[in-house]
Amino acid sequence: MSGAGGVYTVKEDWYARITVVVAFIALLLGGVFGVLQVISRTPYWPNLYEMLARIGLGASADELYYRGLTAHGVLLAIVLTTFYIVGISAYLTPRVLGINIRPVFLNVSLAMMVVGLVIAAIAIVLGWANVLYTFYLPLVGHPFFYLGAALLILGSWVFAAGAFLAFLEWRKANPGVGIPLVFFGILTAFIVWIMATTPLVFIVLKNHIPASLLGWSTDALESRLFFWWFGHALVYFWLVPAITLWYYYVPKALGVPLFSETMAKVAFALFILASTPVGLHHQFADPGVNPYYKYIQTFLTLVVASPSMLTAFNIIATMERGGRARGGEGLLGWIFKQPWRDPVYLGLVLAFVTFGNGGITGIINASYQLNNVVHNTTWVVGHFHTTVGTAVALTFMVYTFILLRELYGRELILRGLAPAVPLLWFIGMMIFSLAYYAAGLEGAPRRTSDPTYGGFMPAEWALPLQIGAIGGLIFAVGGLIFLVQFFGSLAGGARIPLAQPATLLLNPHPPGRATILDRISLLIVAAIILNVLAYSGALIEIYSRGLQPVPPLLP
Amino acid sequence: MESREVAFEFIWILIILAVIAGFSASMAYYGFARGLNPACTVYTEEELEAKGIKLEPGVKEVGPGIYEVTIEARQFVWIPREIVLKDPVRVTFRVYTPDVVHGLHIVGTSVNVMVIPGYVAEFVWEPPRGMKGETIFICHEYCGIGHQLMWGKIVIERSGVMLDGGLSGGVLGGGGVR
């Protein structure tokens, strides 16, 4: 390794400090909208948006609901995740590789992302883009919404380019050395991100911006196809950094090596291969796509579930190994010998456990025929709150307890409350998700400001939706405690001097020799071929049938 | 790593492969051997016209218990809003929209399909023989500010003695619908 045990990370840390703060401002605002909507959409509970409409916000309660829902989705699924991921990657990359990211990439990336965020936020807050986070054409929002989102994404590409360059420099300096696992994770996340966002940027330029700016007619099915080509790969862009933090921190906290670094790299390689050609499983119910193409992507979705199953084994095996090293005996004794008092460890493991819940429901969603029962019901809401809403978000939150010390140089305030954050989030999310699964199985829809349908709502919906809302409020309290701790520590936590150069993180252990898994370009080429194979059928079908353009309409 | 640990690793990988193979085989069997596909036959409006089928919202009984139901989805209403089926055996739905993306879900059934402008979703539904009474059908894809107003009623009337499930008086598995 270059850098002789240390590397100056001043610029990267500056970038990471800003992006992580933006991420948690998004968590705060997105969380407020989440609380408003979970109360307002629950049968027989007060409609808070009704009250907001009455005090004269110049919009109806329903419009405010959908405006809030758009903000909730965009802030939490796009802003929180993307900003946190570029931040943590900027923080980790030099510390793992011993090589700096060139400052120009960081400056340009930050400027583009922040400007894009502001432009899109203006459109959303003013109600110019009540199109929800999936923005299906021909519903159309203000051009600012699309331009802002595109700038934000392109800004993250600039960061990715900087990280790739640092990696190439590292590879030149370390021929024949295997890629450090943590950086393998970062690399995987950004490869998936670029493969995912390419179809999105294409369709936004081809359809959304012309529809919004010039009123052009566009084909709704074509837009959905490209959106979901992006939309499902996106989830692995969220998930892979969280998994990387599990692989990094769980063995570190236990003081043992990861059970199998090879298995971890195989998991990342499978994510690169199979993350993107799976979007059609969001379109099982769409007319216009042949069942055979849907089935091919169903199979690939099962393939991309396999790295998560490998991760489950690897993490649990590491926990067992660590628990036994700490004196745990018998079949399950190791469970009681975990460092549960460490809120970061506790949080990561609870996030990991919740991912089991979300992973299983994900396989059900993707199961071709079964999807008909749950498509667009609250079941799906339960699913993505356990995955991105917990496996990812909770991981990011608790890991921030470490960033406060090591990135911001601040002591955590209200230390004793730290375990309450993962515990409340976990308990609340379990209640929320199970109740929303139950309501979804009865057919309760997602994405509606009022599921009572003039009193004709099936009676079975009310109770699970109410229980789910209680779960939602419980994890909101966990989130609030976290936000108070985070912003409170930044404002008033005792200062800790930050050492420069920063120490290199050689974890889980120094990388060994390079293997075939470290040949990233091979993986990328294979992934592109797989995408072409998986999508060519549906694309040829849509274009050879002839597009069916329809004019854009306001929501 | 001990050899025992390596053995566990391989056993787990075999389990994963078995899960993938088993799940994908069962879905393929039901999909392609038994015809249980989530997708529906699809036409563009032109293709349908070429076949001599005109899209007119309404319910038509073309034979005893054999229905053709054509539904138009609009921001923010279903046309027709109420569908009455007497002793339905086989119902062919054609659903279309002139404006934005909608979704049709008949609550309590597995009828769940996207409605995309320019495309006509055609599918066949065989209601469970014990199903009777009222249920609602709703728009499940956000279609604009009035999305939540978009619902309608399906009434299934049964004559004569119910052979199975008729005692429940509700829809699917006895779930009461108000």
Short mmCIF file of N, CA, C and O in Angstrom, two decimals, chain A residues 24-75:
data_model
loop_
_atom_site.label_atom_id
_atom_site.label_comp_id
_atom_site.label_asym_id
_atom_site.label_seq_id
_atom_site.Cartn_x
_atom_site.Cartn_y
_atom_site.Cartn_z
N PHE A 24 -29.04 14.20 5.98
CA PHE A 24 -29.88 14.13 7.17
C PHE A 24 -30.86 15.28 7.27
O PHE A 24 -31.88 15.16 7.96
N ILE A 25 -30.61 16.39 6.57
CA ILE A 25 -31.67 17.39 6.42
C ILE A 25 -32.82 16.76 5.62
O ILE A 25 -34.00 16.94 5.94
N ALA A 26 -32.45 15.98 4.60
CA ALA A 26 -33.48 15.28 3.81
C ALA A 26 -34.24 14.28 4.68
O ALA A 26 -35.46 14.14 4.56
N LEU A 27 -33.52 13.60 5.59
CA LEU A 27 -34.20 12.66 6.49
C LEU A 27 -35.20 13.40 7.37
O LEU A 27 -36.32 12.94 7.58
N LEU A 28 -34.80 14.57 7.86
CA LEU A 28 -35.68 15.36 8.72
C LEU A 28 -36.95 15.77 7.97
O LEU A 28 -38.07 15.50 8.41
N LEU A 29 -36.77 16.40 6.80
CA LEU A 29 -37.94 16.89 6.05
C LEU A 29 -38.78 15.71 5.54
O LEU A 29 -40.00 15.70 5.68
N GLY A 30 -38.11 14.72 4.95
CA GLY A 30 -38.83 13.56 4.44
C GLY A 30 -39.57 12.85 5.55
O GLY A 30 -40.68 12.34 5.36
N GLY A 31 -38.97 12.82 6.74
CA GLY A 31 -39.61 12.18 7.89
C GLY A 31 -40.86 12.92 8.32
O GLY A 31 -41.88 12.31 8.65
N VAL A 32 -40.79 14.27 8.30
CA VAL A 32 -41.97 15.06 8.66
C VAL A 32 -43.14 14.73 7.73
O VAL A 32 -44.26 14.48 8.17
N PHE A 33 -42.85 14.68 6.42
CA PHE A 33 -43.91 14.33 5.47
C PHE A 33 -44.41 12.90 5.72
O PHE A 33 -45.60 12.61 5.58
N GLY A 34 -43.49 12.02 6.09
CA GLY A 34 -43.88 10.64 6.38
C GLY A 34 -44.88 10.57 7.52
O GLY A 34 -45.90 9.88 7.44
N VAL A 35 -44.59 11.31 8.61
CA VAL A 35 -45.49 11.30 9.76
C VAL A 35 -46.84 11.90 9.38
O VAL A 35 -47.90 11.34 9.70
N LEU A 36 -46.80 13.03 8.65
CA LEU A 36 -48.06 13.66 8.22
C LEU A 36 -48.91 12.68 7.43
O LEU A 36 -50.11 12.55 7.65
N GLN A 37 -48.27 11.96 6.50
CA GLN A 37 -49.11 11.14 5.63
C GLN A 37 -49.56 9.86 6.29
O GLN A 37 -50.67 9.39 6.03
N VAL A 38 -48.73 9.30 7.19
CA VAL A 38 -49.17 8.04 7.80
C VAL A 38 -50.36 8.30 8.72
O VAL A 38 -51.26 7.46 8.85
N ILE A 39 -50.40 9.48 9.35
CA ILE A 39 -51.57 9.80 10.18
C ILE A 39 -52.77 10.10 9.28
O ILE A 39 -53.87 9.59 9.48
N SER A 40 -52.53 10.90 8.23
CA SER A 40 -53.65 11.36 7.41
C SER A 40 -54.30 10.24 6.60
O SER A 40 -55.49 10.30 6.32
N ARG A 41 -53.53 9.23 6.21
CA ARG A 41 -54.11 8.19 5.35
C ARG A 41 -54.68 7.02 6.14
O ARG A 41 -55.13 6.05 5.56
N THR A 42 -54.63 7.11 7.48
CA THR A 42 -55.12 6.01 8.29
C THR A 42 -56.63 6.18 8.53
O THR A 42 -57.05 7.24 8.97
N PRO A 43 -57.42 5.15 8.23
CA PRO A 43 -58.87 5.28 8.41
C PRO A 43 -59.23 5.67 9.84
O PRO A 43 -58.66 5.13 10.80
N TYR A 44 -60.13 6.61 9.95
CA TYR A 44 -60.67 7.10 11.23
C TYR A 44 -59.66 7.91 12.04
O TYR A 44 -59.92 8.27 13.17
N TRP A 45 -58.51 8.17 11.50
CA TRP A 45 -57.58 9.07 12.17
C TRP A 45 -57.73 10.46 11.55
O TRP A 45 -58.23 10.58 10.44
N PRO A 46 -57.28 11.51 12.29
CA PRO A 46 -57.45 12.86 11.73
C PRO A 46 -56.64 13.06 10.46
O PRO A 46 -55.54 12.53 10.32
N ASN A 47 -57.21 13.81 9.52
CA ASN A 47 -56.49 14.14 8.30
C ASN A 47 -55.74 15.46 8.52
O ASN A 47 -56.33 16.54 8.47
N LEU A 48 -54.45 15.34 8.79
CA LEU A 48 -53.67 16.54 9.11
C LEU A 48 -53.57 17.46 7.90
O LEU A 48 -53.48 18.68 8.04
N TYR A 49 -53.60 16.87 6.71
CA TYR A 49 -53.52 17.72 5.51
C TYR A 49 -54.78 18.56 5.34
O TYR A 49 -54.73 19.66 4.81
N GLU A 50 -55.91 18.01 5.84
CA GLU A 50 -57.16 18.78 5.85
C GLU A 50 -56.94 20.05 6.66
O GLU A 50 -57.31 21.15 6.25
N MET A 51 -56.29 19.89 7.83
CA MET A 51 -56.05 21.05 8.70
C MET A 51 -55.10 22.03 8.03
O MET A 51 -55.30 23.24 8.08
N LEU A 52 -54.06 21.49 7.40
CA LEU A 52 -53.10 22.38 6.72
C LEU A 52 -53.78 23.13 5.58
O LEU A 52 -53.51 24.31 5.35
N ALA A 53 -54.70 22.44 4.88
CA ALA A 53 -55.41 23.10 3.78
C ALA A 53 -56.29 24.20 4.32
O ALA A 53 -56.44 25.26 3.71
N ARG A 54 -56.87 23.96 5.51
CA ARG A 54 -57.81 24.94 6.07
C ARG A 54 -57.10 26.21 6.51
O ARG A 54 -57.67 27.28 6.45
N ILE A 55 -55.84 26.09 6.96
CA ILE A 55 -55.16 27.32 7.38
C ILE A 55 -54.65 28.09 6.18
O ILE A 55 -53.93 29.08 6.33
N GLY A 56 -55.00 27.62 4.99
CA GLY A 56 -54.79 28.47 3.83
C GLY A 56 -53.45 28.32 3.15
O GLY A 56 -52.71 29.29 2.95
N LEU A 57 -53.10 27.09 2.80
CA LEU A 57 -51.87 26.91 2.02
C LEU A 57 -52.16 27.00 0.52
O LEU A 57 -51.31 26.73 -0.30
N GLY A 58 -53.39 27.36 0.21
CA GLY A 58 -53.72 27.58 -1.20
C GLY A 58 -53.84 26.32 -2.02
O GLY A 58 -53.68 26.34 -3.23
N ALA A 59 -54.06 25.19 -1.35
CA ALA A 59 -54.20 23.94 -2.09
C ALA A 59 -55.14 23.04 -1.31
O ALA A 59 -55.30 23.19 -0.09
N SER A 60 -55.76 22.09 -2.00
CA SER A 60 -56.66 21.17 -1.32
C SER A 60 -55.86 20.16 -0.50
O SER A 60 -54.66 19.97 -0.71
N ALA A 61 -56.57 19.51 0.44
CA ALA A 61 -55.91 18.52 1.28
C ALA A 61 -55.30 17.41 0.43
O ALA A 61 -54.19 16.95 0.69
N ASP A 62 -56.04 16.99 -0.61
CA ASP A 62 -55.53 15.90 -1.44
C ASP A 62 -54.29 16.33 -2.20
O ASP A 62 -53.32 15.58 -2.30
N GLU A 63 -54.31 17.55 -2.72
CA GLU A 63 -53.12 18.00 -3.44
C GLU A 63 -51.92 18.07 -2.50
O GLU A 63 -50.82 17.66 -2.85
N LEU A 64 -52.17 18.59 -1.28
CA LEU A 64 -51.06 18.66 -0.32
C LEU A 64 -50.54 17.27 0.02
O LEU A 64 -49.34 17.06 0.18
N TYR A 65 -51.45 16.31 0.11
CA TYR A 65 -51.04 14.94 0.41
C TYR A 65 -50.08 14.43 -0.67
O TYR A 65 -49.00 13.91 -0.37
N TYR A 66 -50.48 14.60 -1.94
CA TYR A 66 -49.63 14.06 -3.01
C TYR A 66 -48.35 14.86 -3.17
O TYR A 66 -47.31 14.32 -3.57
N ARG A 67 -48.42 16.16 -2.84
CA ARG A 67 -47.19 16.96 -2.86
C ARG A 67 -46.24 16.44 -1.78
O ARG A 67 -45.05 16.25 -2.01
N GLY A 68 -46.82 16.19 -0.58
CA GLY A 68 -46.00 15.65 0.51
C GLY A 68 -45.45 14.27 0.17
O GLY A 68 -44.30 13.95 0.49
N LEU A 69 -46.27 13.46 -0.50
CA LEU A 69 -45.83 12.10 -0.86
C LEU A 69 -44.69 12.16 -1.87
O LEU A 69 -43.73 11.39 -1.80
N THR A 70 -44.79 13.09 -2.82
CA THR A 70 -43.70 13.28 -3.77
C THR A 70 -42.42 13.67 -3.02
O THR A 70 -41.34 13.10 -3.26
N ALA A 71 -42.56 14.62 -2.09
CA ALA A 71 -41.38 15.08 -1.35
C ALA A 71 -40.81 13.95 -0.50
O ALA A 71 -39.59 13.75 -0.43
N HIS A 72 -41.70 13.17 0.15
CA HIS A 72 -41.27 12.06 0.99
C HIS A 72 -40.42 11.07 0.18
O HIS A 72 -39.32 10.69 0.58
N GLY A 73 -40.94 10.69 -0.97
CA GLY A 73 -40.22 9.72 -1.80
C GLY A 73 -38.91 10.27 -2.32
O GLY A 73 -37.86 9.63 -2.24
N VAL A 74 -38.94 11.48 -2.87
CA VAL A 74 -37.73 12.02 -3.48
C VAL A 74 -36.67 12.30 -2.40
O VAL A 74 -35.49 11.96 -2.57
N LEU A 75 -37.09 12.89 -1.28
CA LEU A 75 -36.12 13.25 -0.25
C LEU A 75 -35.46 12.02 0.36
O LEU A 75 -34.25 12.01 0.61
#
